[in-house]
PDB file of C-alpha atoms in Angstrom:
ATOM      1  CA  MET I  11       7.558   5.952 -23.500  1.00 96.00           C
ATOM      2  CA  LYS I  12       8.433   2.440 -22.339  1.00 98.00           C
ATOM      3  CA  SER I  13       6.863   0.720 -19.355  1.00 98.00           C
ATOM      4  CA  SER I  14       7.183  -2.517 -17.398  1.00 98.00           C
ATOM      5  CA  VAL I  15       4.326  -4.039 -15.438  1.00 98.00           C
ATOM      6  CA  ILE I  16       5.618  -6.344 -12.704  1.00 98.00           C
ATOM      7  CA  VAL I  17       3.503  -9.467 -12.325  1.00 98.00           C
ATOM      8  CA  PHE I  18       3.445 -11.252  -8.966  1.00 98.00           C
ATOM      9  CA  PRO I  19       1.642 -14.473  -8.093  1.00 97.00           C
ATOM     10  CA  GLY I  20      -1.810 -13.161  -7.195  1.00 97.00           C
ATOM     11  CA  SER I  21      -1.681  -9.934  -9.225  1.00 98.00           C
ATOM     12  CA  ASN I  22      -5.056  -9.507 -10.923  1.00 97.00           C
ATOM     13  CA  CYS I  23      -5.063  -5.982 -12.361  1.00 97.00           C
ATOM     14  CA  ASP I  24      -1.900  -6.513 -14.399  1.00 98.00           C
ATOM     15  CA  ARG I  25      -3.750  -7.041 -17.674  1.00 97.00           C
ATOM     16  CA  ASP I  26      -6.099  -4.102 -17.043  1.00 97.00           C
ATOM     17  CA  ILE I  27      -3.140  -1.753 -16.669  1.00 98.00           C
ATOM     18  CA  ALA I  28      -1.505  -3.315 -19.751  1.00 98.00           C
ATOM     19  CA  VAL I  29      -4.665  -2.517 -21.766  1.00 97.00           C
ATOM     20  CA  ALA I  30      -4.636   1.057 -20.437  1.00 97.00           C
ATOM     21  CA  LEU I  31      -0.942   1.557 -21.282  1.00 98.00           C
ATOM     22  CA  LYS I  32      -1.519   0.162 -24.777  1.00 98.00           C
ATOM     23  CA  LYS I  33      -4.471   2.493 -25.322  1.00 97.00           C
ATOM     24  CA  PHE I  34      -2.194   5.453 -24.649  1.00 97.00           C
ATOM     25  CA  GLN I  35       0.549   4.043 -26.909  1.00 97.00           C
ATOM     26  CA  ILE I  36       2.961   3.361 -24.076  1.00 98.00           C
ATOM     27  CA  LYS I  37       5.182   0.457 -25.098  1.00 98.00           C
ATOM     28  CA  ASN I  38       4.723  -2.079 -22.342  1.00 98.00           C
ATOM     29  CA  GLN I  39       6.356  -5.310 -21.259  1.00 98.00           C
ATOM     30  CA  MET I  40       5.077  -7.709 -18.621  1.00 98.00           C
ATOM     31  CA  VAL I  41       7.857  -8.670 -16.199  1.00 98.00           C
ATOM     32  CA  TRP I  42       7.626 -11.717 -13.924  1.00 98.00           C
ATOM     33  CA  HIS I  43       8.597 -10.986 -10.308  1.00 97.00           C
ATOM     34  CA  ASP I  44      11.355 -13.607 -10.334  1.00 95.00           C
ATOM     35  CA  GLU I  45      13.331 -11.905 -13.124  1.00 96.00           C
ATOM     36  CA  SER I  46      16.610 -10.476 -11.921  1.00 93.00           C
ATOM     37  CA  SER I  47      16.705  -7.406 -14.127  1.00 96.00           C
ATOM     38  CA  LEU I  48      14.281  -4.835 -15.384  1.00 97.00           C
ATOM     39  CA  PRO I  49      14.048  -4.199 -19.145  1.00 97.00           C
ATOM     40  CA  ASP I  50      14.790  -0.641 -20.266  1.00 97.00           C
ATOM     41  CA  SER I  51      11.804   1.309 -18.873  1.00 97.00           C
ATOM     42  CA  ASP I  52      10.782   4.885 -18.211  1.00 98.00           C
ATOM     43  CA  LEU I  53       7.884   3.727 -16.057  1.00 98.00           C
ATOM     44  CA  VAL I  54       7.479   0.718 -13.772  1.00 98.00           C
ATOM     45  CA  VAL I  55       3.960  -0.235 -12.702  1.00 98.00           C
ATOM     46  CA  LEU I  56       3.200  -2.353  -9.665  1.00 98.00           C
ATOM     47  CA  PRO I  57      -0.355  -3.514 -10.365  1.00 98.00           C
ATOM     48  CA  GLY I  58      -3.332  -4.213  -8.127  1.00 98.00           C
ATOM     49  CA  GLY I  59      -4.305  -7.630  -6.872  1.00 97.00           C
ATOM     50  CA  PHE I  60      -3.570  -9.913  -3.974  1.00 97.00           C
ATOM     51  CA  SER I  61       0.105 -10.753  -4.362  1.00 96.00           C
ATOM     52  CA  TYR I  62       0.958 -13.902  -2.372  1.00 95.00           C
ATOM     53  CA  GLY I  63      -2.605 -14.024  -1.075  1.00 94.00           C
ATOM     54  CA  ASP I  64      -1.886 -11.025   1.175  1.00 94.00           C
ATOM     55  CA  TYR I  65       0.061 -13.400   3.457  1.00 94.00           C
ATOM     56  CA  LEU I  66       1.810 -11.856   6.483  1.00 94.00           C
ATOM     57  CA  ARG I  67       0.925  -8.266   5.479  1.00 95.00           C
ATOM     58  CA  THR I  68      -0.416  -6.943   2.190  1.00 96.00           C
ATOM     59  CA  GLY I  69       2.434  -6.375  -0.261  1.00 96.00           C
ATOM     60  CA  CYS I  70       5.033  -7.684   2.194  1.00 95.00           C
ATOM     61  CA  ILE I  71       6.142 -10.891   0.453  1.00 95.00           C
ATOM     62  CA  ALA I  72       6.064  -9.230  -2.982  1.00 96.00           C
ATOM     63  CA  SER I  73       8.340  -6.485  -1.634  1.00 96.00           C
ATOM     64  CA  LYS I  74      11.034  -9.147  -1.123  1.00 95.00           C
ATOM     65  CA  SER I  75      10.848 -10.435  -4.733  1.00 95.00           C
ATOM     66  CA  ARG I  76      14.014 -10.722  -6.820  1.00 96.00           C
ATOM     67  CA  ILE I  77      12.955  -7.977  -9.275  1.00 97.00           C
ATOM     68  CA  ILE I  78      12.422  -5.433  -6.477  1.00 97.00           C
ATOM     69  CA  ASP I  79      16.164  -4.705  -6.126  1.00 96.00           C
ATOM     70  CA  ASP I  80      16.109  -3.416  -9.693  1.00 97.00           C
ATOM     71  CA  VAL I  81      12.857  -1.521  -9.102  1.00 98.00           C
ATOM     72  CA  ILE I  82      14.541   0.259  -6.167  1.00 98.00           C
ATOM     73  CA  LYS I  83      17.564   1.052  -8.367  1.00 98.00           C
ATOM     74  CA  HIS I  84      15.164   2.439 -11.015  1.00 98.00           C
ATOM     75  CA  ALA I  85      13.550   4.617  -8.326  1.00 98.00           C
ATOM     76  CA  LYS I  86      16.895   5.918  -7.035  1.00 97.00           C
ATOM     77  CA  LYS I  87      17.867   6.908 -10.594  1.00 97.00           C
ATOM     78  CA  GLY I  88      14.690   9.002 -10.763  1.00 97.00           C
ATOM     79  CA  GLY I  89      12.730   6.516 -12.905  1.00 98.00           C
ATOM     80  CA  LEU I  90       8.948   6.692 -12.677  1.00 98.00           C
ATOM     81  CA  ILE I  91       7.008   4.193 -10.565  1.00 98.00           C
ATOM     82  CA  LEU I  92       3.245   3.887 -10.297  1.00 98.00           C
ATOM     83  CA  GLY I  93       1.809   1.589  -7.630  1.00 98.00           C
ATOM     84  CA  ILE I  94      -1.922   0.991  -7.755  1.00 98.00           C
ATOM     85  CA  CYS I  95      -3.806  -0.613  -4.845  1.00 98.00           C
ATOM     86  CA  ASN I  96      -1.717  -3.702  -3.992  1.00 98.00           C
ATOM     87  CA  GLY I  97       1.071  -1.937  -5.887  1.00 98.00           C
ATOM     88  CA  PHE I  98       0.804   0.955  -3.396  1.00 98.00           C
ATOM     89  CA  GLN I  99       0.949  -1.575  -0.548  1.00 98.00           C
ATOM     90  CA  ILE I 100       4.109  -3.089  -2.090  1.00 98.00           C
ATOM     91  CA  LEU I 101       5.727   0.373  -2.425  1.00 98.00           C
ATOM     92  CA  ILE I 102       5.013   0.996   1.258  1.00 97.00           C
ATOM     93  CA  GLU I 103       6.553  -2.359   2.222  1.00 97.00           C
ATOM     94  CA  THR I 104       9.692  -1.685   0.165  1.00 96.00           C
ATOM     95  CA  GLY I 105      10.072   1.622   2.012  1.00 96.00           C
ATOM     96  CA  LEU I 106       9.930   3.649  -1.215  1.00 98.00           C
ATOM     97  CA  LEU I 107       6.907   5.464   0.217  1.00 98.00           C
ATOM     98  CA  PRO I 108       6.397   6.253   3.913  1.00 98.00           C
ATOM     99  CA  GLY I 109       3.684   5.058   6.286  1.00 97.00           C
ATOM    100  CA  ALA I 110       1.574   1.905   6.337  1.00 97.00           C
ATOM    101  CA  LEU I 111      -1.728   0.685   4.933  1.00 97.00           C
ATOM    102  CA  LEU I 112      -3.938  -0.801   7.629  1.00 95.00           C
ATOM    103  CA  ARG I 113      -7.194  -2.718   7.324  1.00 94.00           C
ATOM    104  CA  ASN I 114     -10.176  -0.548   6.460  1.00 96.00           C
ATOM    105  CA  GLU I 115     -11.546   0.995   9.626  1.00 94.00           C
ATOM    106  CA  LYS I 116     -14.887  -0.822   9.359  1.00 93.00           C
ATOM    107  CA  LEU I 117     -13.204  -4.159   8.492  1.00 92.00           C
ATOM    108  CA  ARG I 118     -15.048  -4.423   5.184  1.00 94.00           C
ATOM    109  CA  PHE I 119     -13.722  -4.972   1.690  1.00 97.00           C
ATOM    110  CA  LEU I 120     -14.741  -1.853  -0.227  1.00 98.00           C
ATOM    111  CA  SER I 121     -15.621  -2.000  -3.894  1.00 97.00           C
ATOM    112  CA  LYS I 122     -17.233   1.188  -5.136  1.00 97.00           C
ATOM    113  CA  ASN I 123     -16.646   4.460  -6.934  1.00 97.00           C
ATOM    114  CA  VAL I 124     -15.349   7.360  -4.872  1.00 98.00           C
ATOM    115  CA  PHE I 125     -14.763  11.056  -5.434  1.00 98.00           C
ATOM    116  CA  LEU I 126     -11.233  12.376  -5.173  1.00 98.00           C
ATOM    117  CA  LYS I 127      -9.639  15.775  -4.986  1.00 98.00           C
ATOM    118  CA  VAL I 128      -6.358  16.064  -6.896  1.00 98.00           C
ATOM    119  CA  LEU I 129      -3.984  18.154  -4.794  1.00 98.00           C
ATOM    120  CA  ASN I 130      -0.666  18.146  -6.642  1.00 97.00           C
ATOM    121  CA  PHE I 131      -0.409  18.805 -10.387  1.00 97.00           C
ATOM    122  CA  ASN I 132       3.301  19.429 -10.332  1.00 96.00           C
ATOM    123  CA  ASN I 133       4.382  15.849 -11.081  1.00 97.00           C
ATOM    124  CA  HIS I 134       4.597  13.400 -13.985  1.00 97.00           C
ATOM    125  CA  PHE I 135       1.342  11.642 -13.099  1.00 98.00           C
ATOM    126  CA  CYS I 136      -1.191  14.403 -12.425  1.00 98.00           C
ATOM    127  CA  SER I 137      -0.315  17.444 -14.561  1.00 97.00           C
ATOM    128  CA  THR I 138      -3.399  17.120 -16.793  1.00 97.00           C
ATOM    129  CA  TYR I 139      -5.750  17.077 -13.793  1.00 97.00           C
ATOM    130  CA  LYS I 140      -5.219  20.851 -13.574  1.00 94.00           C
ATOM    131  CA  LYS I 141      -8.287  21.265 -15.786  1.00 89.00           C
ATOM    132  CA  LYS I 142     -10.360  18.945 -13.603  1.00 94.00           C
ATOM    133  CA  ASP I 143      -9.338  18.446  -9.987  1.00 96.00           C
ATOM    134  CA  LEU I 144     -12.513  16.751  -8.736  1.00 98.00           C
ATOM    135  CA  ILE I 145     -12.626  13.239 -10.165  1.00 98.00           C
ATOM    136  CA  GLU I 146     -14.330   9.886  -9.724  1.00 97.00           C
ATOM    137  CA  LEU I 147     -12.433   6.579  -9.628  1.00 98.00           C
ATOM    138  CA  PRO I 148     -13.204   3.094  -8.334  1.00 98.00           C
ATOM    139  CA  ILE I 149     -11.637   1.586  -5.222  1.00 98.00           C
ATOM    140  CA  ALA I 150     -11.502  -2.145  -4.420  1.00 98.00           C
ATOM    141  CA  HIS I 151      -9.533  -2.947  -1.301  1.00 98.00           C
ATOM    142  CA  ASN I 152      -9.510  -4.310   2.220  1.00 97.00           C
ATOM    143  CA  GLU I 153      -6.319  -2.589   3.428  1.00 97.00           C
ATOM    144  CA  GLY I 154      -6.401   1.006   2.250  1.00 98.00           C
ATOM    145  CA  ASN I 155      -6.463   2.821   5.557  1.00 97.00           C
ATOM    146  CA  TYR I 156      -3.353   4.986   5.254  1.00 98.00           C
ATOM    147  CA  PHE I 157      -1.465   5.453   8.503  1.00 97.00           C
ATOM    148  CA  ALA I 158       1.663   7.434   9.319  1.00 96.00           C
ATOM    149  CA  ARG I 159       3.208   9.114  12.348  1.00 94.00           C
ATOM    150  CA  LYS I 160       2.124  12.702  12.933  1.00 95.00           C
ATOM    151  CA  ASN I 161       5.451  14.139  11.783  1.00 96.00           C
ATOM    152  CA  ILE I 162       5.287  12.144   8.517  1.00 97.00           C
ATOM    153  CA  LEU I 163       1.706  13.291   7.878  1.00 98.00           C
ATOM    154  CA  GLN I 164       2.753  16.849   8.581  1.00 98.00           C
ATOM    155  CA  SER I 165       5.663  16.672   6.148  1.00 98.00           C
ATOM    156  CA  LEU I 166       3.415  15.090   3.469  1.00 98.00           C
ATOM    157  CA  GLU I 167       1.046  18.040   3.897  1.00 98.00           C
ATOM    158  CA  ASP I 168       3.792  20.679   4.124  1.00 98.00           C
ATOM    159  CA  GLU I 169       5.708  19.397   1.105  1.00 97.00           C
ATOM    160  CA  ASN I 170       2.475  18.943  -0.865  1.00 97.00           C
ATOM    161  CA  LEU I 171       3.135  15.231  -1.449  1.00 98.00           C
ATOM    162  CA  ILE I 172      -0.479  14.111  -1.108  1.00 98.00           C
ATOM    163  CA  ALA I 173      -1.664  13.529  -4.668  1.00 98.00           C
ATOM    164  CA  PHE I 174      -5.274  12.518  -3.917  1.00 98.00           C
ATOM    165  CA  LYS I 175      -7.673  12.837  -0.999  1.00 98.00           C
ATOM    166  CA  TYR I 176     -11.107  11.229  -0.661  1.00 98.00           C
ATOM    167  CA  CYS I 177     -13.874  13.831  -0.839  1.00 98.00           C
ATOM    168  CA  ASP I 178     -17.603  14.087  -1.490  1.00 97.00           C
ATOM    169  CA  ARG I 179     -19.219  14.882  -4.846  1.00 97.00           C
ATOM    170  CA  ASP I 180     -18.834  18.604  -4.130  1.00 97.00           C
ATOM    171  CA  GLY I 181     -15.127  18.269  -3.423  1.00 97.00           C
ATOM    172  CA  LYS I 182     -15.437  18.635   0.351  1.00 97.00           C
ATOM    173  CA  ILE I 183     -12.755  16.681   2.183  1.00 98.00           C
ATOM    174  CA  GLU I 184     -14.314  15.525   5.442  1.00 96.00           C
ATOM    175  CA  LYS I 185     -14.763  12.499   7.671  1.00 95.00           C
ATOM    176  CA  ASN I 186     -18.003  11.421   5.969  1.00 95.00           C
ATOM    177  CA  SER I 187     -16.286  11.214   2.603  1.00 97.00           C
ATOM    178  CA  ASN I 188     -13.509   8.995   3.950  1.00 98.00           C
ATOM    179  CA  PRO I 189     -14.339   5.396   2.952  1.00 98.00           C
ATOM    180  CA  ASN I 190     -11.649   3.525   4.862  1.00 97.00           C
ATOM    181  CA  GLY I 191     -10.458   5.619   7.800  1.00 97.00           C
ATOM    182  CA  SER I 192      -7.312   6.913   6.058  1.00 98.00           C
ATOM    183  CA  SER I 193      -5.365   9.590   7.952  1.00 97.00           C
ATOM    184  CA  ASN I 194      -6.173  13.035   6.502  1.00 98.00           C
ATOM    185  CA  ASN I 195      -8.422  11.298   3.876  1.00 98.00           C
ATOM    186  CA  ILE I 196      -5.283  10.244   1.981  1.00 98.00           C
ATOM    187  CA  ALA I 197      -5.908   8.172  -1.166  1.00 98.00           C
ATOM    188  CA  GLY I 198      -2.524   8.559  -2.861  1.00 98.00           C
ATOM    189  CA  ILE I 199       0.923   9.972  -2.087  1.00 98.00           C
ATOM    190  CA  LEU I 200       4.132  10.924  -3.872  1.00 98.00           C
ATOM    191  CA  ASN I 201       7.729  10.530  -2.693  1.00 98.00           C
ATOM    192  CA  SER I 202       9.740  13.697  -2.144  1.00 97.00           C
ATOM    193  CA  LYS I 203      11.300  13.548  -5.642  1.00 97.00           C
ATOM    194  CA  LYS I 204       7.782  13.058  -7.060  1.00 98.00           C
ATOM    195  CA  ASN I 205       8.886  10.211  -9.346  1.00 98.00           C
ATOM    196  CA  ILE I 206       6.879   7.629  -7.364  1.00 98.00           C
ATOM    197  CA  LEU I 207       3.092   7.642  -6.968  1.00 98.00           C
ATOM    198  CA  GLY I 208       1.203   5.160  -4.814  1.00 98.00           C
ATOM    199  CA  MET I 209      -2.592   5.235  -4.879  1.00 98.00           C
ATOM    200  CA  MET I 210      -5.452   3.030  -3.703  1.00 98.00           C
ATOM    201  CA  PRO I 211      -7.994   3.997  -6.444  1.00 98.00           C
ATOM    202  CA  HIS I 212      -7.796   2.298  -9.847  1.00 98.00           C
ATOM    203  CA  PRO I 213      -7.228   4.756 -12.730  1.00 98.00           C
ATOM    204  CA  GLU I 214      -6.737   1.854 -15.187  1.00 98.00           C
ATOM    205  CA  ARG I 215     -10.405   0.878 -14.733  1.00 97.00           C
ATOM    206  CA  PHE I 216     -11.629   4.345 -15.755  1.00 97.00           C
ATOM    207  CA  ILE I 217     -10.137   4.969 -19.158  1.00 96.00           C
ATOM    208  CA  ASP I 218     -13.185   4.441 -21.341  1.00 94.00           C
ATOM    209  CA  PRO I 219     -16.438   6.409 -20.999  1.00 92.00           C
ATOM    210  CA  ILE I 220     -18.372   3.624 -22.746  1.00 90.00           C
ATOM    211  CA  LEU I 221     -17.374   1.025 -20.188  1.00 82.00           C
ATOM    212  CA  SER I 222     -16.940   3.048 -17.030  1.00 86.00           C
ATOM    213  CA  GLY I 223     -15.659   6.595 -16.946  1.00 93.00           C
ATOM    214  CA  SER I 224     -12.610   8.429 -18.144  1.00 95.00           C
ATOM    215  CA  ASP I 225     -11.199  10.180 -15.086  1.00 97.00           C
ATOM    216  CA  GLY I 226      -8.328   7.666 -14.969  1.00 97.00           C
ATOM    217  CA  SER I 227      -7.133   8.653 -18.462  1.00 97.00           C
ATOM    218  CA  ASN I 228      -5.436  11.815 -17.179  1.00 97.00           C
ATOM    219  CA  ILE I 229      -2.779   9.751 -15.374  1.00 98.00           C
ATOM    220  CA  PHE I 230      -1.667   8.250 -18.705  1.00 98.00           C
ATOM    221  CA  GLU I 231      -2.063  11.537 -20.594  1.00 97.00           C
ATOM    222  CA  SER I 232       0.034  13.268 -17.924  1.00 98.00           C
ATOM    223  CA  LEU I 233       2.759  10.631 -18.251  1.00 97.00           C
ATOM    224  CA  LEU I 234       2.952  11.357 -21.965  1.00 96.00           C
ATOM    225  CA  SER I 235       2.801  15.127 -21.708  1.00 89.00           C
TER     226      SER I 235
ATOM    227  CA  MET N  15      16.450 -24.303  18.908  1.00 91.00           C
ATOM    228  CA  LYS N  16      12.846 -23.095  18.948  1.00 92.00           C
ATOM    229  CA  ILE N  17      12.091 -19.432  19.320  1.00 94.00           C
ATOM    230  CA  SER N  18       8.758 -17.690  19.223  1.00 95.00           C
ATOM    231  CA  ALA N  19       7.955 -14.145  18.247  1.00 96.00           C
ATOM    232  CA  ILE N  20       4.797 -12.223  18.968  1.00 96.00           C
ATOM    233  CA  VAL N  21       3.971  -9.283  16.732  1.00 96.00           C
ATOM    234  CA  THR N  22       1.369  -6.775  17.876  1.00 95.00           C
ATOM    235  CA  LEU N  23       0.178  -3.420  16.624  1.00 94.00           C
ATOM    236  CA  LYS N  24       1.785  -0.488  18.434  1.00 94.00           C
ATOM    237  CA  LYS N  25      -0.363   0.948  21.226  1.00 91.00           C
ATOM    238  CA  ASP N  26      -1.276   4.108  19.330  1.00 89.00           C
ATOM    239  CA  VAL N  27      -2.322   2.239  16.163  1.00 92.00           C
ATOM    240  CA  LEU N  28      -6.030   1.488  15.943  1.00 88.00           C
ATOM    241  CA  ASP N  29      -6.718  -2.262  16.063  1.00 90.00           C
ATOM    242  CA  PRO N  30     -10.259  -2.666  14.698  1.00 88.00           C
ATOM    243  CA  GLN N  31     -10.179  -6.481  14.970  1.00 89.00           C
ATOM    244  CA  GLY N  32      -9.155  -6.329  18.624  1.00 92.00           C
ATOM    245  CA  LYS N  33     -11.887  -3.776  19.220  1.00 91.00           C
ATOM    246  CA  VAL N  34     -14.534  -6.068  17.685  1.00 90.00           C
ATOM    247  CA  VAL N  35     -13.294  -9.050  19.753  1.00 93.00           C
ATOM    248  CA  SER N  36     -13.364  -6.913  22.889  1.00 95.00           C
ATOM    249  CA  GLN N  37     -16.891  -5.651  22.146  1.00 93.00           C
ATOM    250  CA  THR N  38     -18.109  -9.193  21.392  1.00 92.00           C
ATOM    251  CA  LEU N  39     -16.742 -10.435  24.727  1.00 95.00           C
ATOM    252  CA  LYS N  40     -18.600  -7.628  26.479  1.00 94.00           C
ATOM    253  CA  ASN N  41     -21.772  -8.596  24.594  1.00 92.00           C
ATOM    254  CA  MET N  42     -21.239 -12.188  25.809  1.00 94.00           C
ATOM    255  CA  GLY N  43     -21.332 -10.939  29.364  1.00 95.00           C
ATOM    256  CA  TYR N  44     -17.626 -10.664  30.145  1.00 96.00           C
ATOM    257  CA  ASN N  45     -17.981  -7.177  31.575  1.00 94.00           C
ATOM    258  CA  ASN N  46     -14.602  -7.309  33.283  1.00 96.00           C
ATOM    259  CA  ILE N  47     -12.734  -7.571  29.938  1.00 95.00           C
ATOM    260  CA  LEU N  48     -11.423  -4.077  29.397  1.00 95.00           C
ATOM    261  CA  ASN N  49      -9.507  -4.284  26.144  1.00 94.00           C
ATOM    262  CA  VAL N  50      -8.224  -6.799  23.552  1.00 94.00           C
ATOM    263  CA  ARG N  51      -5.352  -6.288  21.137  1.00 93.00           C
ATOM    264  CA  GLN N  52      -4.956  -8.867  18.361  1.00 93.00           C
ATOM    265  CA  GLY N  53      -1.532  -9.931  17.117  1.00 95.00           C
ATOM    266  CA  LYS N  54       0.453 -12.616  15.296  1.00 96.00           C
ATOM    267  CA  TYR N  55       2.415 -15.516  16.769  1.00 97.00           C
ATOM    268  CA  PHE N  56       5.394 -17.103  14.975  1.00 97.00           C
ATOM    269  CA  GLU N  57       7.129 -20.328  15.980  1.00 96.00           C
ATOM    270  CA  ILE N  58      10.610 -20.380  14.490  1.00 96.00           C
ATOM    271  CA  GLU N  59      13.001 -23.317  14.394  1.00 96.00           C
ATOM    272  CA  ILE N  60      16.614 -22.292  13.967  1.00 96.00           C
ATOM    273  CA  GLN N  61      19.736 -24.421  13.617  1.00 96.00           C
ATOM    274  CA  GLU N  62      22.049 -22.520  15.932  1.00 94.00           C
ATOM    275  CA  ALA N  63      23.588 -23.655  19.228  1.00 92.00           C
ATOM    276  CA  ASP N  64      24.696 -20.207  20.349  1.00 93.00           C
ATOM    277  CA  THR N  65      21.731 -18.471  21.993  1.00 91.00           C
ATOM    278  CA  GLU N  66      23.095 -14.987  21.429  1.00 92.00           C
ATOM    279  CA  LYS N  67      23.686 -15.637  17.727  1.00 94.00           C
ATOM    280  CA  ALA N  68      20.185 -17.115  17.382  1.00 93.00           C
ATOM    281  CA  LYS N  69      18.690 -14.116  19.124  1.00 92.00           C
ATOM    282  CA  LYS N  70      20.529 -11.757  16.805  1.00 94.00           C
ATOM    283  CA  THR N  71      19.259 -13.610  13.717  1.00 96.00           C
ATOM    284  CA  ILE N  72      15.670 -13.639  14.959  1.00 96.00           C
ATOM    285  CA  GLU N  73      15.866  -9.926  15.817  1.00 95.00           C
ATOM    286  CA  GLU N  74      16.975  -9.328  12.235  1.00 96.00           C
ATOM    287  CA  VAL N  75      14.178 -11.521  10.845  1.00 96.00           C
ATOM    288  CA  CYS N  76      11.633  -9.640  12.958  1.00 97.00           C
ATOM    289  CA  LYS N  77      12.864  -6.275  11.753  1.00 95.00           C
ATOM    290  CA  LYS N  78      13.272  -7.226   8.098  1.00 95.00           C
ATOM    291  CA  LEU N  79      10.188  -9.357   7.484  1.00 96.00           C
ATOM    292  CA  LEU N  80       7.880 -10.341  10.335  1.00 97.00           C
ATOM    293  CA  THR N  81       7.204  -6.824  11.591  1.00 96.00           C
ATOM    294  CA  ASN N  82       6.336  -3.597   9.879  1.00 94.00           C
ATOM    295  CA  ILE N  83       8.144  -1.377  12.349  1.00 91.00           C
ATOM    296  CA  VAL N  84       6.030   1.617  11.401  1.00 92.00           C
ATOM    297  CA  ILE N  85       2.947   0.083  12.984  1.00 94.00           C
ATOM    298  CA  GLU N  86       4.015  -3.055  14.867  1.00 96.00           C
ATOM    299  CA  ASP N  87       6.165  -4.130  17.828  1.00 96.00           C
ATOM    300  CA  TYR N  88       7.719  -7.564  18.319  1.00 97.00           C
ATOM    301  CA  ASN N  89       8.578  -9.651  21.315  1.00 95.00           C
ATOM    302  CA  ILE N  90      10.973 -12.604  21.139  1.00 95.00           C
ATOM    303  CA  ASN N  91      10.667 -15.587  23.511  1.00 92.00           C
ATOM    304  CA  PHE N  92      13.023 -18.542  23.946  1.00 82.00           C
ATOM    305  CA  LYS N  93      11.539 -21.917  24.853  1.00 68.00           C
TER     306      LYS N  93
END
């Protein structure tokens, strides 16, 4: 499998995801945002960080980068795209995923581990979570409060396009286990073709039990399976 | 020509910053302040003599970049 990690000014999780991809023997290339074409890739990753200092709206300026035209073409052809944290915000701003990511309800930057319930295994990113659907991953964001109109939320629920929801350590999805005020406790969503995943938690930081945990590994194992 | 645009969160979108400002004003004793919504103000200089053309361009700019139409509304003002 070949991947491209798009690097924007202000990306800061680009090398973490590169290390994760390498660990799982995915052949990766780093691609600067100002490039006009994407190298041959099965997977495109939009990494976490603070692209363009979060100016105007998070992910907004990055979504107008030169490389994005090719990323959209890749998406339309059914190519895989993974957007993590700021990458999720960029996907939202490009319109590849619906809704918006607002400031966290309590106006605080959140940096902690959270529990998540995996709700859709029938996609390229989450198939290996079937064995373990209650996982722990870190979050680190200021704008992760997912918002969408009622009809969009309803169709995400009806079409089973919510990949992850925030929950407590027992797997209960309720208001108290929602760290940022996200609608329906949403932590990650898929597009209708399920070739695009946007998520606020950081799987690339949880790929090694010695350093952190390993619940992020399944994303990469699923991609390869 | 100078044109300004004000971008605010739609009425049904929670504005936590506005809420905090509103609460702080109440704490300061301004009991008659009922609600505050926080937004963004843009001052745009455009080289265009035709007002209608300028308006059309700024509308486009608001829709394509300055506003996220899922959560925000914009208001254009000519000086």
